[in-house]
Amino acid sequence: MQKGERMKGYKSILSKSFAGLMAMVMVAGMVLPGARTVEAASQLQVAQYVKTAKGTVTGASGSNHGTYAGEWKASIPMADVMSAFEDKMKEEADAGHFPWDIETVSTSASIYYNVTFPEGVTVGNPTTSSSTNMIPASTISNSKSGNTVKFKFKLADVNWKTIYEYYKQDRAAGTANRTVNVTIPYTLTANSKQEAQALEAKTIDSTGNFSFYPSGSWGRWGIGKQTFNADLSKQPLATNFASSDVFQTQEVSQTVNIDADLKLGSDTGNNTITVQKADNMDFVGVINAKTIKDQMAQIEASYGTDADKIALSNLKTGFTAKITLPNELTFASKDAVLDGANGSFKIESVTGDDHSATVTFRLVNDDQIDTFAKLKAAVNKVDDELKVTFKTAKFNGNAQANTDYEVTGSISGDLTATATNKVSGKQINFNLTWNGKQTEAGKSVHNPSQIALSVRYAESTEQVFHADVKLPGDILVGDETEHNQIYEVAEGSKVAFTGALDVTPVKKQLKQVEAQFNQSHLDPASIAVSDYSSTFTAKLTLPDQMDFDGTPDVSLLNDNGKYKIISSQVTGRTITVTMTVNKNVTSFADLKDAVNGMDDQLKVLVNGTVFNSQAKADTNYTVRGIMNGQLKAKATNPLSGKTIRFSFNWEAEQLPSGADAINPTSKDISFTLKYKAAPKPEQEFHADVKLPGDILVGDETEHNQVYEVAEGSKVAFTGALDVTPVKKQLKQVEAQFNQSHLDPASIAVSDYSSTFTAKLTLPDQMDFDGTPDVSLLNDNGKYKIISSQVTGRTITVTMTVNKNVTSFADLKDAVNGMDDQLKVLVNGTVFNSQAKADTNYTVRGIMNGQLKARATNPLSGKTIRFSFNWEAEQLPSGADAINPTSKDISFTLKYKAAPAPKPEPKPNKPVAPVKDSKIAPKTGDQTQLPIYASLAVGALAIGLFAFARKRKADR
């Protein structure tokens, strides 16, 4: 073949190859977008072989903290599942194909199956096994992604023909005997029945697919993938979790008998009480509330935690006191008074008829008591004796003289609530019932098993004079009544309390009795007095946060030797002092001397009380007082034989002018005080620190060479200050408080002042161009410029924090909130007429600052007074190129003279334009050029290959 003919042949082959390649590219471009994957219509039925076995629950009964341990299980007969595409499997086997995997197209395909657990579930390590040859146990793998376990069941690495044989073997052996088995253990927790119920409603979801390439050649191009999707399985997560006894509420019912008594005035009625027929009778029902207080303490102890860690819900309380009169007594009015409740209980209703009265009362705002601590505080606030006074009964026309009439009473109460331990979650439903039982000391001889007493009136010549009187009382410390403000003492002080009783009403009563004898103008010494008894009793009760310091010293004041203390007894935090007259009383003169001989105000001094470790500074604590008394006697006129039997009952109520500052309208006698913590010594913290500083123009530090600018340019200088040492200093101060783990917002900051000052001084050859524009950089809004002043060629910029600083949190926010480098930009400096081109000129800077403050720990009172002085020195990495070792902050620059204007070039002959062969003609869209180029290269390669083969053939 001639050389020319061969060249023509090569060109023909190359042209045809290029055309064929272009045709293949076009066909592939049309075919590939829609023919990559085939989704099979039939689903793989896996869900029916998946289950979750009923799990086990661990946790203390009633604790509301339970852990559920379950297992997700699957025992999948693969022959049954793969039967969904048996025809396809046989077709692939007959074609001699191999099930190529979709990941690498280098081994057998896999079934992908994902099991997803709800959030909060702890998923254990799965276990797998297999008894089918289609998927050997050794080919099963899994991985976790969050709460999803991803399984890969890989087919045996054989062709479809062998897989199909394994399939038929499984069916022949019984598909239930040839399975892939998976178990996934899991656990979850719930801290309430509601949480457990919510978890019961959740499911474990699982699904998957089987994908393969029938052809390895096409598969490597991503063509022809076959996919069979599995159905969706949703299995219950925690069956019967909420039914566990862990979430069952314990029921506690208690019925307790409490001591109760019925009195007439202060008389317990052991024997029949004799009164005048016309007397008004106010009966008093008394219950021993201390029994309930003790019961509250026992309940708290049974929880093994503090009262404030026990939450209460659905609290309901109620007490019912009832009194029944005989037919010979009638209620003249229907009213009731509750004493000793101290604001914790209130009367709800008073009902009844002429011969009975029922009083109901309950805790104040019991629907708002949501912790055991609040319930305990409300109950403990009540006096040990809680009294209900029924007003007012009288003898009616059916009554006869010298006849006993029995009055009976009853008292009961109940409390229901659900108590929850905030730590363990344990819940208990409480149902407490109280029934009043007659006290031993107050039993009536006529009916000792019943809360009762008997009354009568006598017909005699004996005159009866009786009165129940309120006496103004008060508690003082020294002369301080604590009426205008809470009384303060120093930490560690001993406090002496004075109980004061105004006895002027007692003197008036005695004068009224004496007036009965005045018609005879008798000498009081001649009036005989018998059956005499008289006492004054004062009780002082300290709060839980105070104690008696040993045995308190008790003394009388203002009695002028007329009275004496006969007993002083401390029980817990209550001291009871009992007094009586100092000498025998046998005549009315003796009685007058005892009563009128003392001052109008009788005082009892109790010296020796202190705050204990439970007390906190600047916290109010209230001391309570009760004062009462009685006097009984029989006075006889020796001449006429006239007899007056008189009796007085006295009970103190708060003197208004000395009322407690925190409860000024209460009639209960109280005194509120607090102590001031001893001042803590102030700690000093001072430091003088050098801060790295620099001057820049833009980002240029002028460290390597003198900075150049164009002639006539405006130059903006930036003063930069490294404030990381300031942040470290602040951290050191905060560390002084770290032992208390305090929130910085709770540390008070006072006496605060802080400034940063930056000065920039230009050389004589530079000026400020008008008023320079000054701004802060990197402060993140935490600082502000408070002044900017130009004096000659020096500008002074002063900055401070942008908001008030009242806490350590404010201070931290200001300092730590800015970047590590605080910058001040001064824009608007120029070279003046004195400056010369290519001559160095140096700008100098001074930067300093100060911070002063006083930080106080609100709990301990610890105070740190700290002060910092900062002065900047040149940052070494930005040191001036002409003076690199100096610590003075400076920046040297010069300007380049503007180049002289170039002369106009002479006109030349026109030159014909030359076409640049490197520039593509603008014939249309060039964005596809890389694609065309790659196709052209490919075509050229094919052409060259064909040319080489042709040439070899020619040879």
PDB file of N, CA and C in Angstrom, residues 187-214:
ATOM      1  N   THR A 187     -31.982  -0.680  77.256  1.00  0.00           N
ATOM      2  CA  THR A 187     -32.527  -0.244  78.554  1.00  0.00           C
ATOM      3  C   THR A 187     -33.008   1.198  78.441  1.00  0.00           C
ATOM      4  N   LEU A 188     -33.940   1.558  79.327  1.00  0.00           N
ATOM      5  CA  LEU A 188     -34.443   2.925  79.397  1.00  0.00           C
ATOM      6  C   LEU A 188     -34.939   3.169  80.812  1.00  0.00           C
ATOM      7  N   THR A 189     -35.040   4.433  81.181  1.00  0.00           N
ATOM      8  CA  THR A 189     -35.442   4.769  82.547  1.00  0.00           C
ATOM      9  C   THR A 189     -36.598   5.761  82.527  1.00  0.00           C
ATOM     10  N   ALA A 190     -37.375   5.724  83.605  1.00  0.00           N
ATOM     11  CA  ALA A 190     -38.460   6.689  83.798  1.00  0.00           C
ATOM     12  C   ALA A 190     -38.463   7.117  85.256  1.00  0.00           C
ATOM     13  N   ASN A 191     -38.757   8.392  85.476  1.00  0.00           N
ATOM     14  CA  ASN A 191     -38.754   8.948  86.830  1.00  0.00           C
ATOM     15  C   ASN A 191     -40.148   9.330  87.310  1.00  0.00           C
ATOM     16  N   SER A 192     -41.155   8.833  86.635  1.00  0.00           N
ATOM     17  CA  SER A 192     -42.529   9.028  87.071  1.00  0.00           C
ATOM     18  C   SER A 192     -43.412   8.073  86.281  1.00  0.00           C
ATOM     19  N   LYS A 193     -44.609   7.839  86.776  1.00  0.00           N
ATOM     20  CA  LYS A 193     -45.544   6.986  86.060  1.00  0.00           C
ATOM     21  C   LYS A 193     -45.898   7.599  84.713  1.00  0.00           C
ATOM     22  N   GLN A 194     -46.005   8.955  84.675  1.00  0.00           N
ATOM     23  CA  GLN A 194     -46.337   9.606  83.416  1.00  0.00           C
ATOM     24  C   GLN A 194     -45.232   9.368  82.379  1.00  0.00           C
ATOM     25  N   GLU A 195     -43.968   9.434  82.821  1.00  0.00           N
ATOM     26  CA  GLU A 195     -42.869   9.175  81.891  1.00  0.00           C
ATOM     27  C   GLU A 195     -42.925   7.734  81.401  1.00  0.00           C
ATOM     28  N   ALA A 196     -43.224   6.789  82.306  1.00  0.00           N
ATOM     29  CA  ALA A 196     -43.299   5.382  81.923  1.00  0.00           C
ATOM     30  C   ALA A 196     -44.423   5.166  80.915  1.00  0.00           C
ATOM     31  N   GLN A 197     -45.558   5.817  81.115  1.00  0.00           N
ATOM     32  CA  GLN A 197     -46.674   5.680  80.177  1.00  0.00           C
ATOM     33  C   GLN A 197     -46.303   6.252  78.808  1.00  0.00           C
ATOM     34  N   ALA A 198     -45.577   7.368  78.804  1.00  0.00           N
ATOM     35  CA  ALA A 198     -45.151   7.957  77.534  1.00  0.00           C
ATOM     36  C   ALA A 198     -44.208   7.016  76.786  1.00  0.00           C
ATOM     37  N   LEU A 199     -43.327   6.327  77.525  1.00  0.00           N
ATOM     38  CA  LEU A 199     -42.403   5.380  76.899  1.00  0.00           C
ATOM     39  C   LEU A 199     -43.144   4.151  76.372  1.00  0.00           C
ATOM     40  N   GLU A 200     -44.209   3.738  77.069  1.00  0.00           N
ATOM     41  CA  GLU A 200     -45.006   2.602  76.589  1.00  0.00           C
ATOM     42  C   GLU A 200     -45.590   2.883  75.208  1.00  0.00           C
ATOM     43  N   ALA A 201     -45.886   4.141  74.934  1.00  0.00           N
ATOM     44  CA  ALA A 201     -46.527   4.498  73.669  1.00  0.00           C
ATOM     45  C   ALA A 201     -45.540   4.571  72.508  1.00  0.00           C
ATOM     46  N   LYS A 202     -44.234   4.527  72.806  1.00  0.00           N
ATOM     47  CA  LYS A 202     -43.239   4.636  71.741  1.00  0.00           C
ATOM     48  C   LYS A 202     -42.930   3.272  71.129  1.00  0.00           C
ATOM     49  N   THR A 203     -42.357   3.288  69.911  1.00  0.00           N
ATOM     50  CA  THR A 203     -42.075   2.046  69.183  1.00  0.00           C
ATOM     51  C   THR A 203     -40.628   2.011  68.715  1.00  0.00           C
ATOM     52  N   ILE A 204     -40.174   0.785  68.452  1.00  0.00           N
ATOM     53  CA  ILE A 204     -38.873   0.560  67.814  1.00  0.00           C
ATOM     54  C   ILE A 204     -39.175   0.276  66.344  1.00  0.00           C
ATOM     55  N   ASP A 205     -38.678   1.101  65.441  1.00  0.00           N
ATOM     56  CA  ASP A 205     -38.998   1.005  64.023  1.00  0.00           C
ATOM     57  C   ASP A 205     -37.834   0.374  63.271  1.00  0.00           C
ATOM     58  N   SER A 206     -38.190  -0.515  62.318  1.00  0.00           N
ATOM     59  CA  SER A 206     -37.137  -1.165  61.534  1.00  0.00           C
ATOM     60  C   SER A 206     -37.624  -1.415  60.115  1.00  0.00           C
ATOM     61  N   THR A 207     -36.709  -1.293  59.164  1.00  0.00           N
ATOM     62  CA  THR A 207     -36.976  -1.587  57.757  1.00  0.00           C
ATOM     63  C   THR A 207     -35.638  -1.721  57.052  1.00  0.00           C
ATOM     64  N   GLY A 208     -35.672  -2.059  55.767  1.00  0.00           N
ATOM     65  CA  GLY A 208     -34.430  -2.216  55.031  1.00  0.00           C
ATOM     66  C   GLY A 208     -34.677  -2.475  53.562  1.00  0.00           C
ATOM     67  N   ASN A 209     -33.646  -2.957  52.871  1.00  0.00           N
ATOM     68  CA  ASN A 209     -33.784  -3.270  51.444  1.00  0.00           C
ATOM     69  C   ASN A 209     -32.683  -4.229  51.022  1.00  0.00           C
ATOM     70  N   PHE A 210     -32.915  -4.850  49.867  1.00  0.00           N
ATOM     71  CA  PHE A 210     -31.915  -5.718  49.245  1.00  0.00           C
ATOM     72  C   PHE A 210     -31.628  -5.134  47.864  1.00  0.00           C
ATOM     73  N   SER A 211     -30.383  -4.746  47.602  1.00  0.00           N
ATOM     74  CA  SER A 211     -30.001  -4.132  46.331  1.00  0.00           C
ATOM     75  C   SER A 211     -28.782  -4.854  45.759  1.00  0.00           C
ATOM     76  N   PHE A 212     -28.778  -4.999  44.421  1.00  0.00           N
ATOM     77  CA  PHE A 212     -27.628  -5.651  43.760  1.00  0.00           C
ATOM     78  C   PHE A 212     -27.574  -5.202  42.306  1.00  0.00           C
ATOM     79  N   TYR A 213     -26.425  -5.403  41.699  1.00  0.00           N
ATOM     80  CA  TYR A 213     -26.251  -5.203  40.256  1.00  0.00           C
ATOM     81  C   TYR A 213     -26.212  -6.576  39.580  1.00  0.00           C
ATOM     82  N   PRO A 214     -27.062  -6.798  38.580  1.00  0.00           N
ATOM     83  CA  PRO A 214     -27.004  -8.074  37.852  1.00  0.00           C
ATOM     84  C   PRO A 214     -25.700  -8.196  37.053  1.00  0.00           C
TER      85      PRO A 214
END
